[in-house]
XYZ file of C-alpha atoms in Angstrom:
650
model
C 4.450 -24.961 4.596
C 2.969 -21.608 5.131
C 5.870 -19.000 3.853
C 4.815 -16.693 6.603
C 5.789 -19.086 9.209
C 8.345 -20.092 7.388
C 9.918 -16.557 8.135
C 7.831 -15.455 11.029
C 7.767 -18.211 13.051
C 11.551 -19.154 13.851
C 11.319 -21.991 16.385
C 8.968 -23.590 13.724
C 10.953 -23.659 10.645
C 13.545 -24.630 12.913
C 11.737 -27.646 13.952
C 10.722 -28.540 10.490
C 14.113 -28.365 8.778
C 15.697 -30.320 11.292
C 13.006 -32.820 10.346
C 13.769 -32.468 6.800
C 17.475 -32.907 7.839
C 17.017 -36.085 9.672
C 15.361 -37.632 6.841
C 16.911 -36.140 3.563
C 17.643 -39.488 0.948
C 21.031 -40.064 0.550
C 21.170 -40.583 -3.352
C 22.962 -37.785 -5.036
C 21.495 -35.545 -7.432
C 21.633 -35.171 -10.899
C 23.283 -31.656 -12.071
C 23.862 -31.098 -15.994
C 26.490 -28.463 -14.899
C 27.547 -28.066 -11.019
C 30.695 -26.025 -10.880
C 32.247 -25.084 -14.015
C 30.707 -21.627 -15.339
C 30.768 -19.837 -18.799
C 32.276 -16.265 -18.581
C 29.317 -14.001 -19.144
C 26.522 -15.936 -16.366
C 26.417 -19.115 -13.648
C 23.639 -21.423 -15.686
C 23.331 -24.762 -13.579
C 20.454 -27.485 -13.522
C 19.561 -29.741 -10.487
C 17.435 -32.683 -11.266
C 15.795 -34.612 -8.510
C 12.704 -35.692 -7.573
C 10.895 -35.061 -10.594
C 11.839 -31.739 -10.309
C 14.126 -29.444 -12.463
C 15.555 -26.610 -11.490
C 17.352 -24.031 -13.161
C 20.136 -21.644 -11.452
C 20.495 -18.270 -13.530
C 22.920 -15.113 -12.130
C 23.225 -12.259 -14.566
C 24.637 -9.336 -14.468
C 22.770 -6.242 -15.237
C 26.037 -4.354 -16.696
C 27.061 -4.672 -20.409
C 30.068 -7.644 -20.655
C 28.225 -10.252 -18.623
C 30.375 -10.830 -15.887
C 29.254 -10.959 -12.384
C 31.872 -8.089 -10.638
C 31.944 -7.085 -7.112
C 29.944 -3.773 -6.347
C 27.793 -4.142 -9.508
C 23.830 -5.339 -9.657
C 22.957 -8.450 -10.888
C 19.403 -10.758 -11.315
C 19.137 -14.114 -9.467
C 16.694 -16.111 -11.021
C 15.393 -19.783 -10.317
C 13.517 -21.442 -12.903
C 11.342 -24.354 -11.991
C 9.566 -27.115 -13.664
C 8.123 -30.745 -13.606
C 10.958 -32.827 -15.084
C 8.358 -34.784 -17.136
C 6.189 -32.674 -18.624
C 8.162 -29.036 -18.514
C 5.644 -27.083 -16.893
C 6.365 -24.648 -14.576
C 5.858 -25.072 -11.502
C 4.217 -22.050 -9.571
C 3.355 -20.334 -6.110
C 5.735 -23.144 -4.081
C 7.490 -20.050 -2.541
C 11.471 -21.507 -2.295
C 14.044 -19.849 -0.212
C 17.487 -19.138 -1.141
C 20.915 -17.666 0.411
C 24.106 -16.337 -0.845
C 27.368 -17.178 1.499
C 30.929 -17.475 0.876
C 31.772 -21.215 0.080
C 32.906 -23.590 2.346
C 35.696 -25.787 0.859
C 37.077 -26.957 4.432
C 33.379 -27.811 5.828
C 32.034 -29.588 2.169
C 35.099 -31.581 1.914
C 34.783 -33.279 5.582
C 31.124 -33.663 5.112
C 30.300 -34.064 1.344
C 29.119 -30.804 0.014
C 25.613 -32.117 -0.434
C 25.532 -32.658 3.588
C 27.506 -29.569 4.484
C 25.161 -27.879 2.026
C 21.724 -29.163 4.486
C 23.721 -28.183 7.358
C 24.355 -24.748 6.473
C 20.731 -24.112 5.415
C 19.931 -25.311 8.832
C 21.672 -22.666 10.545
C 20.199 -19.762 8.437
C 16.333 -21.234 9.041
C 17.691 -20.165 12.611
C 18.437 -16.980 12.122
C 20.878 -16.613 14.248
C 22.730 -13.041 14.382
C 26.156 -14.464 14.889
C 25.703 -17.375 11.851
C 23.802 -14.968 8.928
C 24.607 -15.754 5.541
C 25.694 -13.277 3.504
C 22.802 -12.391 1.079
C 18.904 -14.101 2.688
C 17.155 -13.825 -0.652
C 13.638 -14.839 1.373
C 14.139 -11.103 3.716
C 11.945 -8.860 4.561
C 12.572 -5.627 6.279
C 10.328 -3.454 8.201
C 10.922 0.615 7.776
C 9.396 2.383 10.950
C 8.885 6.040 10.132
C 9.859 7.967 13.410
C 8.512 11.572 15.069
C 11.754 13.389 13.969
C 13.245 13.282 11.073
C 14.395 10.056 10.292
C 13.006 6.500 9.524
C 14.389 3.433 11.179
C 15.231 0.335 9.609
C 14.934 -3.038 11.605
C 15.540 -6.375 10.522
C 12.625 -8.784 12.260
C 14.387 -11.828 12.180
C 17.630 -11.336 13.900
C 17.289 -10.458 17.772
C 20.438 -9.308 20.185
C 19.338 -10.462 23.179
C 15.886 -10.519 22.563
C 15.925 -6.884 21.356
C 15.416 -6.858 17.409
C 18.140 -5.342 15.264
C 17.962 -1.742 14.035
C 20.048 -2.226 10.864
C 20.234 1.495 10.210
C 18.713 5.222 10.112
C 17.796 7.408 7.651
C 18.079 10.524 8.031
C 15.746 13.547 5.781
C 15.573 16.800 5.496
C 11.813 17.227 8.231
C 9.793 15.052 10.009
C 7.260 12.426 7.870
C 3.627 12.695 7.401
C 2.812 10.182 4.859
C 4.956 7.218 2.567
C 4.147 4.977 0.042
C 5.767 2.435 -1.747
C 5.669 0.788 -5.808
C 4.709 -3.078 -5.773
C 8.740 -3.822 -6.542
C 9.892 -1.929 -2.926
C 12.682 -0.433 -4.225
C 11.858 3.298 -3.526
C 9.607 5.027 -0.806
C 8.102 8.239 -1.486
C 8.134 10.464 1.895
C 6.015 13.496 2.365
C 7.798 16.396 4.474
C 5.065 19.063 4.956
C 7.351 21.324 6.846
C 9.741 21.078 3.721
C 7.400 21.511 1.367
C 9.233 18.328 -0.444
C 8.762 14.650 -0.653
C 11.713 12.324 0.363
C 12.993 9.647 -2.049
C 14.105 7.039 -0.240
C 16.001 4.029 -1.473
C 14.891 1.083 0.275
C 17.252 -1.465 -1.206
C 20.231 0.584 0.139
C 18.569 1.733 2.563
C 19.614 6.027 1.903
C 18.214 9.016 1.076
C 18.063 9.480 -2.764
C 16.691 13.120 -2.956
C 14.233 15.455 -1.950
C 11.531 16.856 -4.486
C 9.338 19.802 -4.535
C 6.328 19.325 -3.612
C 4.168 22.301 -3.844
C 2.776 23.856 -0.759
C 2.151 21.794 2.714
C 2.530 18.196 0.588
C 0.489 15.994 2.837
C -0.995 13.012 1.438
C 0.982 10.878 -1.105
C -0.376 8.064 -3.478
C 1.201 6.208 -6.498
C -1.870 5.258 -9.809
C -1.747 1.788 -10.179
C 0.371 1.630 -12.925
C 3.367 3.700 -11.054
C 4.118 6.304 -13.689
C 2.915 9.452 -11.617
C 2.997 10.633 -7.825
C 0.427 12.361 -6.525
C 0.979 14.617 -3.408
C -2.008 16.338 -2.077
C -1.212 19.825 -1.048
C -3.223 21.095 2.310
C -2.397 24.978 1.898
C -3.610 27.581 3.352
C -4.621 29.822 -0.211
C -6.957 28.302 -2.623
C -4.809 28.847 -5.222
C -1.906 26.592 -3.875
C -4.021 24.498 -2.428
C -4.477 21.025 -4.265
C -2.344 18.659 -6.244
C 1.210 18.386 -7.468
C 2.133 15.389 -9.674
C 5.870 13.994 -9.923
C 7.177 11.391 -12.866
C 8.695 8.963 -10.921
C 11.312 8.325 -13.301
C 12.923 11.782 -13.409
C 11.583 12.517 -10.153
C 10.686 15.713 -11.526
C 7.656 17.918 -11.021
C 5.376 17.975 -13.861
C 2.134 19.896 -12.716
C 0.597 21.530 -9.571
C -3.386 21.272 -9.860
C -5.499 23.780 -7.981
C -8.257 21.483 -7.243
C -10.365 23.107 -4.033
C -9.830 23.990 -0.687
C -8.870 21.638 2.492
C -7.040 18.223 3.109
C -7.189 15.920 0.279
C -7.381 12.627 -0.440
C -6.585 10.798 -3.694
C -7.959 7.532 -5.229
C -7.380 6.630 -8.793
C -9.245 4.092 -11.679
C -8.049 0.793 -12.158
C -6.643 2.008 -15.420
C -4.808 4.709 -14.335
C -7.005 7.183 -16.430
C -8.332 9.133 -14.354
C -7.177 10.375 -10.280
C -10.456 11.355 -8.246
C -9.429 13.870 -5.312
C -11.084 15.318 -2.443
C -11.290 18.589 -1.519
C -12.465 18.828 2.586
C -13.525 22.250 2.626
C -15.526 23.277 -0.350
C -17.514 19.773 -0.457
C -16.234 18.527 -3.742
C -14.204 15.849 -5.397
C -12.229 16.637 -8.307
C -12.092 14.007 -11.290
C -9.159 14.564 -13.281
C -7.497 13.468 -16.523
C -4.369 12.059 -16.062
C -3.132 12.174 -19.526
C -3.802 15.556 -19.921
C -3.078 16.581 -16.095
C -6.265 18.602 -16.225
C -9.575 18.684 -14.283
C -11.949 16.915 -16.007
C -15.285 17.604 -13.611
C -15.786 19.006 -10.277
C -19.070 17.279 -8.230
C -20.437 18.378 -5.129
C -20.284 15.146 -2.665
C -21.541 16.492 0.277
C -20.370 19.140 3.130
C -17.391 17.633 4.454
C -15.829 15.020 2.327
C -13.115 13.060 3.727
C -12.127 9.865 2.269
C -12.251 8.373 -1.409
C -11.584 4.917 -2.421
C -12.143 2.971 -6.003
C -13.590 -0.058 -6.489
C -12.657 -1.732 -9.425
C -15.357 -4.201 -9.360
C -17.840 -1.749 -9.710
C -16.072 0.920 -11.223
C -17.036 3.421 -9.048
C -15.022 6.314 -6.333
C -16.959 6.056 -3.189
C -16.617 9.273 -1.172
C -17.207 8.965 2.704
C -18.388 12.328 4.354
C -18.232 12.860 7.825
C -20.872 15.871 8.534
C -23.471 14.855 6.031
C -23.110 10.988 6.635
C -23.219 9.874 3.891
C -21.148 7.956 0.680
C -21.355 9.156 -2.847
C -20.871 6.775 -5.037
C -19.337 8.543 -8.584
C -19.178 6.351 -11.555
C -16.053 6.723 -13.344
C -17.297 6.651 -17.163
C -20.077 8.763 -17.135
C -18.358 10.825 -13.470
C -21.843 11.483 -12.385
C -23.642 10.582 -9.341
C -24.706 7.229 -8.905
C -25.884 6.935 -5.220
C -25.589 8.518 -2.169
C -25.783 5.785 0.668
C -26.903 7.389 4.010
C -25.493 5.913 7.353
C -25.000 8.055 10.688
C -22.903 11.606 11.265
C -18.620 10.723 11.888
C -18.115 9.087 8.650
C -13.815 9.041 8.139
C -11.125 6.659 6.740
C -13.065 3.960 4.186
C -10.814 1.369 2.277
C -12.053 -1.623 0.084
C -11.619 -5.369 0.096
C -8.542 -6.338 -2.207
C -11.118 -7.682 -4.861
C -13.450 -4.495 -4.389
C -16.423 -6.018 -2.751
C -16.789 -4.899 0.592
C -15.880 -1.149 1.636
C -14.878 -0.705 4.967
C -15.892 2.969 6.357
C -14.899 3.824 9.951
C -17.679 6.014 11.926
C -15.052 7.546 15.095
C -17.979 9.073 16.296
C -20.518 6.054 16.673
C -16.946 3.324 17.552
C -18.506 1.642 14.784
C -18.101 0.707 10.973
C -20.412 0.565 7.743
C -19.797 -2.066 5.284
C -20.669 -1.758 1.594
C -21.247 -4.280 -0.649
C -20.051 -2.940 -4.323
C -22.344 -5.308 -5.956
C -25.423 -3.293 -5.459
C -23.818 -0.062 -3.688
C -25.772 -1.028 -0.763
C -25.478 -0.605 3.304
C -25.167 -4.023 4.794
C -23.622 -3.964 7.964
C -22.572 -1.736 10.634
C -20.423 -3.202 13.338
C -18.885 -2.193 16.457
C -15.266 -2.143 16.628
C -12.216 -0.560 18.684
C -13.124 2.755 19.977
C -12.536 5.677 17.701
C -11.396 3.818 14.695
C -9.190 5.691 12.250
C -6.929 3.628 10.126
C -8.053 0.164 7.742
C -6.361 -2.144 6.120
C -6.565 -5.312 4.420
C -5.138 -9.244 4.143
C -7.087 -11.435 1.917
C -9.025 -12.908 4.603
C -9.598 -9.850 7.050
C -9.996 -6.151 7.565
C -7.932 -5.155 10.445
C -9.529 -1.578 12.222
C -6.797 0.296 14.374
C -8.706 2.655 17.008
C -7.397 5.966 18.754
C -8.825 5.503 21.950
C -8.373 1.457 22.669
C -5.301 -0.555 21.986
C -7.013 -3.308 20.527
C -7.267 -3.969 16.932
C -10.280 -5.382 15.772
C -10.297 -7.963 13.146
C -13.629 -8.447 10.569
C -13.801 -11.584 8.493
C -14.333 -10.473 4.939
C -15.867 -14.285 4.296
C -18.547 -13.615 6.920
C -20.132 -10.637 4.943
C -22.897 -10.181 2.680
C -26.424 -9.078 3.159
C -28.701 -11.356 5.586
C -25.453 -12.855 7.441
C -24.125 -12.541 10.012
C -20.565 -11.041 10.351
C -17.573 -12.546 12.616
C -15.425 -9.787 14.639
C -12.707 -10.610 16.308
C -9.335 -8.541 18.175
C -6.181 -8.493 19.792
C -4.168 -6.307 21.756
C -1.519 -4.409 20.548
C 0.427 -2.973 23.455
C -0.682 -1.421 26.869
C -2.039 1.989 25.636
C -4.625 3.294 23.437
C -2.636 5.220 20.497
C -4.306 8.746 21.327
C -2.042 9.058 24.605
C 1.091 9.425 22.011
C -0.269 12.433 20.754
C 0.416 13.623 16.934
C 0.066 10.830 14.943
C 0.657 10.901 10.708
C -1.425 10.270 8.181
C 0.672 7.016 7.751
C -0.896 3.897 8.646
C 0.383 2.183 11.947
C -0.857 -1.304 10.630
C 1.255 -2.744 8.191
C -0.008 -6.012 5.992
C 3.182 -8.992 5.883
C 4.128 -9.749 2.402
C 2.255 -13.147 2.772
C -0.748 -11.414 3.001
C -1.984 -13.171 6.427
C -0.439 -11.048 8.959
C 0.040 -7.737 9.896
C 2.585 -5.233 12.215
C 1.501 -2.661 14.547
C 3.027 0.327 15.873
C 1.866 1.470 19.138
C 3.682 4.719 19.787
C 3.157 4.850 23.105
C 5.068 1.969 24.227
C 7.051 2.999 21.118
C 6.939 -0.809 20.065
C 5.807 -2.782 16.308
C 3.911 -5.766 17.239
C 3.671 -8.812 15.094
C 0.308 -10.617 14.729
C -0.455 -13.951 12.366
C -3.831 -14.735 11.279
C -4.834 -17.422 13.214
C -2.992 -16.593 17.155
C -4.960 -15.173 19.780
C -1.642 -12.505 20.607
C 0.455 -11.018 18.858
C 3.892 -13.358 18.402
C 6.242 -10.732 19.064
C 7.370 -6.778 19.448
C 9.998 -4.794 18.094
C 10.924 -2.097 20.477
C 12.235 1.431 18.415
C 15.928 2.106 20.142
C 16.224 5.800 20.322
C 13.311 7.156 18.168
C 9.773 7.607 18.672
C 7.766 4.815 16.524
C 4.564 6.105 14.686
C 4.141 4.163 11.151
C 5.080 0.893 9.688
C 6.062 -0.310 5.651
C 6.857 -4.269 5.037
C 9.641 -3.664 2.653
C 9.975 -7.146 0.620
C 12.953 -8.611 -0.510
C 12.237 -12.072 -1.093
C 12.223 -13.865 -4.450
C 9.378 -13.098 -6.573
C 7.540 -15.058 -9.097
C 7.845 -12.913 -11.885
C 6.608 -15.366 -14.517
C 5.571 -18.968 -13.877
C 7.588 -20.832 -12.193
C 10.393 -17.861 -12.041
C 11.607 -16.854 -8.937
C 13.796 -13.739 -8.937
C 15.672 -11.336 -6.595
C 18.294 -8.381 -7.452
C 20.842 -8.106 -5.862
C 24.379 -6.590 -5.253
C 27.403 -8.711 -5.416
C 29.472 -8.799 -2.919
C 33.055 -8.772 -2.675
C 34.952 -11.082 -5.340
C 35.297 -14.878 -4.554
C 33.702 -18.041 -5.139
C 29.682 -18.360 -3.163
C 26.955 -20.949 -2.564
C 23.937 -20.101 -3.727
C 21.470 -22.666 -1.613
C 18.253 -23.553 -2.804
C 15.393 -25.038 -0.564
C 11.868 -25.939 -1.701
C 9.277 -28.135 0.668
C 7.545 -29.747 -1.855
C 9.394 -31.921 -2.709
C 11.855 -31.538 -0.305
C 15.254 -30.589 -1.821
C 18.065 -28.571 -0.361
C 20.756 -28.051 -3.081
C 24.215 -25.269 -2.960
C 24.785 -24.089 -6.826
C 27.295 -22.114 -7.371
C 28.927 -18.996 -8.467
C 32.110 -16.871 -8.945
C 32.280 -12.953 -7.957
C 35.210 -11.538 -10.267
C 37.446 -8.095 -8.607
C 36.122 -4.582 -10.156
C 39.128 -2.631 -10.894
C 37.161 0.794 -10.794
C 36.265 0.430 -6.890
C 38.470 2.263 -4.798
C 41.161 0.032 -3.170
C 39.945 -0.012 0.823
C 36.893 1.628 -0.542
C 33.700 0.721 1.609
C 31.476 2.295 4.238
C 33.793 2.803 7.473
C 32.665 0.712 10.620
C 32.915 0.791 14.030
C 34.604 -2.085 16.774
C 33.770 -1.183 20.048
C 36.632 -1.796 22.925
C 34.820 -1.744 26.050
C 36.595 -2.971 29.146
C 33.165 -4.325 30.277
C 29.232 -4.033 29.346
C 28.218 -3.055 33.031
C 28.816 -0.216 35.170
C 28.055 0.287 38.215
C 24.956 3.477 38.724
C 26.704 6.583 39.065
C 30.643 5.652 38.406
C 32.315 7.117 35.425
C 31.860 5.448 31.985
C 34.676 6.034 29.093
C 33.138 4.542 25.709
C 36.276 3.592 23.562
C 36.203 2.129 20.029
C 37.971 2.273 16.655
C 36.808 3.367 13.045
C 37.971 1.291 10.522
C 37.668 0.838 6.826
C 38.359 -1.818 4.401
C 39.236 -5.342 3.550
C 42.484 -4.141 5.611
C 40.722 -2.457 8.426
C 42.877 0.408 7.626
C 42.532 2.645 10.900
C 40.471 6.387 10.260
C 42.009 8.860 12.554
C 41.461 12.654 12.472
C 37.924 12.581 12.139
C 36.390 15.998 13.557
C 32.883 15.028 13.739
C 32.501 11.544 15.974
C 29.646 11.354 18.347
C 28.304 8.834 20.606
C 24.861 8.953 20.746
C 23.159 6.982 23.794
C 20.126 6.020 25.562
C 18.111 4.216 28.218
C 16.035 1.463 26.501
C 13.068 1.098 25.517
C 12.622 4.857 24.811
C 14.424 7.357 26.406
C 15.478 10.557 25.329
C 18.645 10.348 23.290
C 21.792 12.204 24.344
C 25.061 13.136 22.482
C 28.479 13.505 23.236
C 31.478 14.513 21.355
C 34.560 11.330 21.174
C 37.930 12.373 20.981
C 40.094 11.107 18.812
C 43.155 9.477 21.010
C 45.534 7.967 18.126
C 45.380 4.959 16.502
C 42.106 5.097 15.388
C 40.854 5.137 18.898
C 38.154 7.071 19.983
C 36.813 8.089 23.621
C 33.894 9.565 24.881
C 32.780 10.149 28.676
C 29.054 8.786 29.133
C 26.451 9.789 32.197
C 24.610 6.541 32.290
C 22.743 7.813 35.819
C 19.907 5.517 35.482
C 19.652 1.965 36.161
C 18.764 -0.565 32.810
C 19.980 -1.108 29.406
C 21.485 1.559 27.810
C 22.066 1.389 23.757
C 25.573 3.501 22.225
C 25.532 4.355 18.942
C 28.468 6.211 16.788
C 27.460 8.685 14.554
C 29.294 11.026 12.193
C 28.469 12.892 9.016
C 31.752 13.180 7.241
C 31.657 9.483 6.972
C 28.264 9.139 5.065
C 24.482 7.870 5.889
C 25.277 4.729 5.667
C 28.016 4.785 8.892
C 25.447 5.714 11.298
C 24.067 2.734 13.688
C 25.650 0.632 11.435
C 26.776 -0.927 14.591
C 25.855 -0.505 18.362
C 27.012 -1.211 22.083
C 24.958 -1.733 25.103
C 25.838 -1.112 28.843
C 24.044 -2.272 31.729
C 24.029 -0.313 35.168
C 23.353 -1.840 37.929
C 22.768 -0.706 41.451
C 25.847 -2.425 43.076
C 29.406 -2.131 42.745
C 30.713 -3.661 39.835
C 34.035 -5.822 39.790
C-alpha cells in the first residue's frame, strides 16, 4: 500500500485494515521471547509468514534501562526467515500504548492486539495511542512571532488540531531543517538572530547571532555549518555569517558583496557559492578555510543559485540580464551563459539534477534546463507570477503570486524534442499576493513520501493537502488564531536507517508495562511486543507540564449575553490543583481567522479560574489559556470552543 495513503488518506486505511482484520489467519505466531525482558533492553522475535522480525528498545543513557523521562531508540529489524536478508523499503507502522491486560485477556491478546491497531489506523482524537511512531507533523510559520504546530491527522470537529505554539524572540523570514527533523533553524531579521527550534519537543532551544539583517538560511549537505545570508545595508556587514550547528556558535561573518543573497553549496560540501544582488557577482567560497575563494561577475542582477550535482555546476539565474551562468565548480570559471527572456527569479533543480526549473514572474512562464548539455529546452506557461519551486520525484510544483493555482510539470515528460505535460490545482480562493508580505519561506511543502505536497494560502489563512494523482486537494488545515504564511513536513516516522532497520527515538513515557504494535502489509502481520518503563527517581514527584480542564456550563451562548470562561490548572499524576498564578490569560477568537483578543482570568480558589469573554459575533469561537510562568510548553496545550448563535439559548 502506498505509505502516503496509508497516513493521508484516513477513510482508506480504514477500509483496508478492516479488510485485513476480517481475514487475519488464526494460527498463532511463533515468538523466541514474548514477554519476559533482560534488564538493560526489550529484545523479542516474531516469526510468521516467512518473515522475522526483530523488536529492539534501548536506552540512550549509560545502565541500559528504559526509565521514564529519558530517550531511548526503537528499532525493528526485518528479514526473510529463510535466507536472512533484510528486507527493505516495506514502510511498517508501529504504536506505543499502555497495555491492555483486561481487553487481551477477554479477547486473546493476538485479537485484542488487531483490534487496537484498528482504532489507531482511524485516528480518532478521543482513541490515540500513546506514542504513533508512523507521525508526521506539519510546523506553519506564522506573521508574528511564533510558529504553529498542527497535527494533520487528528480533526475536532472537522477543524485539525493545533498541538501547540512556539513562541521567538521576532517574526520569521526563512527556516530550514537537517534530513533527521530534529531542529529548525529560524531566521529573525528584525533580531538580527536565528531561532533554534526543537522540533521533537516542539520549544524554543535558543537564539543565535546572526550578523546583520540574517535573511536567507541554508544547511551544506553534510549539516556541519549554517549559512545565514546577511542583507545589510553597509558593504562591510553585508554578506555571510556561518554557525557550527553543534555548538550553535558563530564561527565567521564573510563580507561577500552587496544585496540579498542566496546560497547553494557542492555536493561535497567543499565549497558554498553565494550571490550577491547588487554588485552582479557570486562569491565561491572555501568552506574549510571559511574564506573567499573567487569572486565572478554573473551578470547585473543575480538572483538565484542552485547546484547540480549531476553536472557539477552552480547555475545562477539573473533577472535584468536574462540570463543563467553556469559556473563549474572545479575549475569556478564560466562555463555558459544560457540566454532566455528579462524576469528571470527563483530556479531549483530536479532531485537527481537534470532538469532546472527557473521561474520568469515577468513572462508567467518557466525555462527548463537540461544539465546534460546546459541547454534551454523548454519554456512553459504556468500560474501567473510564479515565485516559489519545489520538487517530488515525479513533479515540479510552481506556486504563483497572482493566481491561486499551483501548477504541476511532469519531470518524465521533459527532454529536448518532447513535449512537456502541465497540469494544476487550486489551492484556496485567492491568489497569495492579496495577503501581502510574504517570507522568503516556501508556502509549498513536499510530504515525507515524496508524492504530495501542502500549501499555505495566507489569505484564507488555510494549508491545503494535495496527493499526486487527485484532481483537488484532499483536505485544509485552517491556522486558529495566527496568520499562516510557510509550511515544514516535520517527520517522525520510522526510518530505514540500514537495510531492513526501521528506527524512531523516542521519549518514554511514564513507568509501566506498553504494547509496542507492529503492522506490515506485505505480508500481512499485526503483532503487540512488549516492553516495561521503570520509575526515574530524579524527576520531580508531580513534576510535568501543568494543563488545563475547562468547566464550561455549556459550549453555546447566545450573541450578545455575558460569557464567564471557567477552568482549572492542574499538574501531575495527582492533578494537584495550581492556584495563585498571577499571569493566566484567556486568549480567544472568531474562527477561521480573526483577530485574537486577551483577557486577564482571575484566580477564584481551588484552582479555578474565571475570565469574562465578549464573544459579539456570531460562529465558532476558539479559547485558549496562556501563561508564561508556567513554561512554553503550557500554552494551547489545550483549547475550548463556544458557539454563538443568534437566538436565545436554554
Amino acid at each position: 500500500m502506498n505509505r502516503t495513503i496509508k497516513i493521508a488518506s484516513v477513510a482508506l486505511i480504514v477500509g483496508v485494515a478492516l479488510i485485513w482484520l476480517g481475514v487475519w489467519r488464526t494460527s498463532p505466531p511463533t515468538l523466541l521471547s514474548e514477554i519476559a525482558l533482560p534488564d538493560t533492553w526489550s529484545d523479542q522475535t516474531l516469526e510468521r509468514d516467512g518473515v522475522s522480525v526483530a523488536l529492539e528498545v534501548r536506552p540512550l543513557t549509560a545502565g541500559g534501562v528504559l526509565r521514564e523521562g529519558e530517550f531511548a531508540d526503537v528499532r525493528f529489524k526485518v528479514t526473510d526467515k529463510a535466507s536472512g536478508q533484510p528486507l527493505a523499503g516495506i514502510a511498517p507502522g508501529a504504536w506505543i500504548d499502555p497495555e491492555t491486560v483486561a481487553a487481551d485477556q477477554a479477547q486473546g491478546r493476538e485479537q485484542s492486539c488487531k483490534a487496537r491497531v484498528g482504532v489507531f489506523l482511524k485516528s480518532s482524537i478521543g482513541a490515540r495511542p500513546l506514542l504513533d511512531l508512523n507521525s508526521y507533523f506539519l510546523m506553519v510559520m506564522n506573521r508574528d512571532a511564533s510558529v504553529s504546530v498542527v497535527d494533520p491527522s487528528v480533526s475536532v470537529g472537522g477543524i485539525t488540531s493545533t498541538m501547540t505554539r512556539i513562541d521567538i524572540k521576532q517574526p520569521p523570514m526563512d527556516w530550514v531543517t537537517p534530513r533527521d527533523n530534529k531542529r529548525v533553524f529560524v531566521s529573525m531579521p528584525s533580531a538580527g538572530e536565528v531561532a533554534v527550534l526543537d522540533s521533537e519537543q516542539f520549544k524554543l532551544l535558543d537564539s543565535v547571532a546572526a550578523g546583520s539583517n540574517p535573511v536567507r538560511v541554508a544547511l551544506q549537505p553534510d549539516e556541519r555549518l549554517l549559512w545565514v545570508g546577511n542583507n545589510a545595508p553597509s558593504a562591510e556587514l553585508s554578506g555571510v555569517t556561518v554557525i557550527d550547528t553543534a555548538s550553535l556558535k558563530p564561527l565567521k561573518h564573510l563580507a561577500t558583496g552587496s544585496g540579498h543573497h542566496e546560497i547553494a553549496f557542492s555536493k561535497d560540501s567543499r565549497f558554498a557559492f553565494v550571490t550577491n544582488r547588487d554588485d552582479g557577482t557570486l562569491s565561491i567560497i572555501d568552506v574549510a578555510t571559511l574564506t573567499i575563494a573567487k569572486q565572478l561577475k554573473t551578470g547585473s542582477h543575480p538572483l538565484s543559485v542552485v547546484y547540480s550535482p549531476l553536472s557539477g555546476a552552480a547555475y545562477v539565474s539573473d533577472g535584468k540580464d536574462g540570463t543563467v551562468t553556469v559556473v563549474d565548480a572545479v575549475s569556478q570559471s564560466v562555463r555558459r551563459v544560457i540566454k532566455t527572456k528579462q524576469g528571470l527569479g527563483p530556479m531549483g533543480f530536479s532531485a537527481d539534477g537534470r532538469f532546472g526549473i527557473v521561474l520568469n514572474t515577468l513572462e508567467n512562464q518557466v525555462a527548463v534546463i537540461d544539465a546534460a548539455n546546459d541547454a534551454l529546452i523548454h519554456e512553459l506557461d504556468v500560474s501567473a507570477e510564479p515565485y516559489q519551486v519545489v520538487f517530488t520525484k515525479a513533479y515540479a510544483y510552481v506556486r504563483g503570486l497572482a493566481s491561486a493555482k499551483v501548477t504541476m510539470i511532469n519531470l518524465a515528460s521533459l527532454g529536448e524534442g518532447r513535449k512537456p505535460i502541465t497540469q494544476g490545482f487550486e489551492a484556496g480562493p485567492q491568489p497569495p499576493r492579496l495577503a501581502g508580505d510574504l517570507p522568503l519561506a516556501s508556502s509549498l511543502a513536499v510530504s515525507r513520501d515524496d508524492n504530495a505536497v501542502f500549501v499555505v494560502n495566507p489569505v484564507d489563512n488555510t494549508t491545503y493537502f494535495y496527493a499526486e494523482g487527485m484532481n483537488a486537494p484532499m483536505s485544509g488545515y485552517p491556522n486558529r488564531g495566527q496568520v499562516a504564511r510557510a509550511a515544514l513536513v516535520i517527520d517522525r516516522s520510522l526510518r530505514e536507517v540500514e537495510p531492513g532497520v526501521y528506527s524512531s527515538r523516542i521519549k518514554l513515557p511514564a513507568a509501566g508495562r506498553f504494547d509496542v504494535a507492529f503492522l506490515l502489509n506485505q505480508p500481512n502481520i499485526i503483532h503487540c511486543f512488549s516492553a516495561v518503563v521503570e520509575t526515574n527517581s530524579s524527576l520531580e514527584p508531580g513534576a510535568g507540564v501543568p494543563k488545563v480542564e475547562f468547566l464550561l456550563d455549556k459550549s453555546t451562548a447566545a450573541l450578545g449575553s455575558p460569557y464567564v470562561v471557567r477552568f482549572r490548572i492542574v499538574q501531575g499524576k495527582q492533578k494537584v490543583h495550581r492556584s495563585g498564578v498571577k499571569d493566566v490569560q484567556v486568549r480567544y477568537f472568531l474562527a477561521p481567522s480573526a483577530r485574537p483578543r486577551l483577557v486577564a482570568a482571575v484566580d477564584v480558589g481551588n484552582g479555578i479560574y474565571e475570565a469574562p469573554v465578549t464573544l459579539d459575533q456570531r460562529g465558532a469561537w476558539y479559547l485558549h489559556v496562556r501563561a508564561a510562568s508556567l513554561g512554553a510548553n503550557f500554552d494551547d496545550q489545550t483549547f475550548a470552543s463556544v458557539r454563538v448563535t443568534p437566538g436565545l439559548v436554554h
